[in-house]
Amino acid sequence: MIELEGLSKRFGTTTAVDHLSCQIRPGVVTGFLGPNGAGKSTTMRMMLDLDNPTSGTVRVYGKHYRELSEPLRHVGALLDAKAMHGGRSAYNNLLCLAQSNRIPRRRVDEVLDLVGLTAVAKKKSKGFSLGMSQRLGIASALLGDPEILMFDEPVNGLDPEGILWIRNLMKGLAAEGRTIFVSSHLMSEMALTADHLVVIGQGKLLADLPMADFIQQNSRSYVRLRTPQQERLKDVLHDAGINAVSVPATGTLEIDGASAEQLGELAAQHQIVLHELSPQRASLEEAFMRMTADSVEYHAHAPGMAADGPARPTDAPAWGAGFQATPKAGE
Ligand code: ADP
């Protein structure tokens, strides 16, 4: 169990974390979701006593992290995959950590095997790919066999096989009764991994709910329609009491509350030509984007255009392209 109470962190004029209160429970994977810059890493750093809160508290099993006698045996974390000593082999990196935490040497072999790095254990970690570094970071988190594990964006740099592996690893660890807290800026990834969701934007708590509830609340279905007679069709729909939303970016109409069959028949009755008539289900990614839209640091104007403001290396791929083009419900 991890408990956050009114946790806040300011860096100068930037409020990175803003009165965050929530509990992270054992036995489930809790996804910590938010756009880049939302305050996820800062929150995790405060959980591990790497940053001091400006106000509020964070407790792991009722204690402040620094009060834990052998922290690695209680809390394991992967924050920065490249934080390892590059001049040391994977094995020696882990051995140093083990020795300074009174963890037996055989555990080093066990975790190397667990993350699939046994074959490269004697290689210097500076030559590792990001995916291999992630695995080494995960091995170090697992070293003390802790009850609480935190992973900051663990799938970054992993190939599809690696992503599947870490997903199953986290689920397995949760099934053993451990507390698993994993951050991501990708809703799609969380939907496949997390049982519970904590969503933040600009440091503030936006949602704290079971994944199943989030999916149920946000799986909006609608019909997408394309016609060269859009205004006429809108009038017909309006007369039938059906509300249609124009999406200028795609030149389509989106319609809630009527089936594709109804709409097709209505168009036929009025001899309106249709170029597209397709039932759609809004993605969870869209729901997440709507939830956090006000708190995204930098918006892209259109696919392929530069983001506003100073570019950050991790900004563009997930949030940039197409963000503004995504239709919002009710627009
Ligand atoms: P996330 O992990 O969700 O991407 P971060 O916790 O890294 O977000 O950052 C939250 C906000 O705090 C951002 O605006 C970031 O620029 C700022 N920030 C993080 N660390 C520092 C720091 N050491 N000094 C100044 N600003 C920081």
CSV table of C-alpha atoms in Angstrom, one decimal, residues 5 7 10 23 29 42 45 65 82 109 122 127 148-149 155 165 168 190 198 205 219 248 252-253 266 301:
chain,number,residue,atom,x,y,z
A,5,GLU,CA,-1.9,12.8,1.1
A,7,LEU,CA,1.3,15.8,-2.0
A,10,ARG,CA,6.8,23.2,-6.8
A,23,GLN,CA,-4.0,5.1,-2.3
A,29,VAL,CA,-1.6,-3.2,-11.2
A,42,THR,CA,8.1,13.8,-9.8
A,45,ARG,CA,10.6,10.5,-7.1
A,65,TYR,CA,10.5,5.8,2.6
A,82,LYS,CA,20.1,4.7,-18.1
A,109,ASP,CA,21.7,-14.6,-11.0
A,122,LYS,CA,29.2,-9.9,-18.2
A,127,GLY,CA,26.7,-0.8,-24.7
A,148,ILE,CA,6.0,-2.6,-3.8
A,149,LEU,CA,7.3,-2.1,-7.3
A,155,VAL,CA,7.7,-0.1,-22.1
A,165,TRP,CA,6.9,-9.7,-21.4
A,168,ASN,CA,2.8,-10.3,-18.1
A,190,MET,CA,-2.6,0.9,-19.7
A,198,VAL,CA,-5.0,7.0,-11.4
A,205,LEU,CA,-5.8,14.2,-9.7
A,219,SER,CA,-16.6,3.4,-24.8
A,248,PRO,CA,-14.0,19.7,-40.3
A,252,THR,CA,-17.3,13.9,-41.8
A,253,LEU,CA,-20.3,14.0,-39.5
A,266,LEU,CA,-33.1,8.3,-43.8
A,301,HIS,CA,-1.7,22.1,-34.5
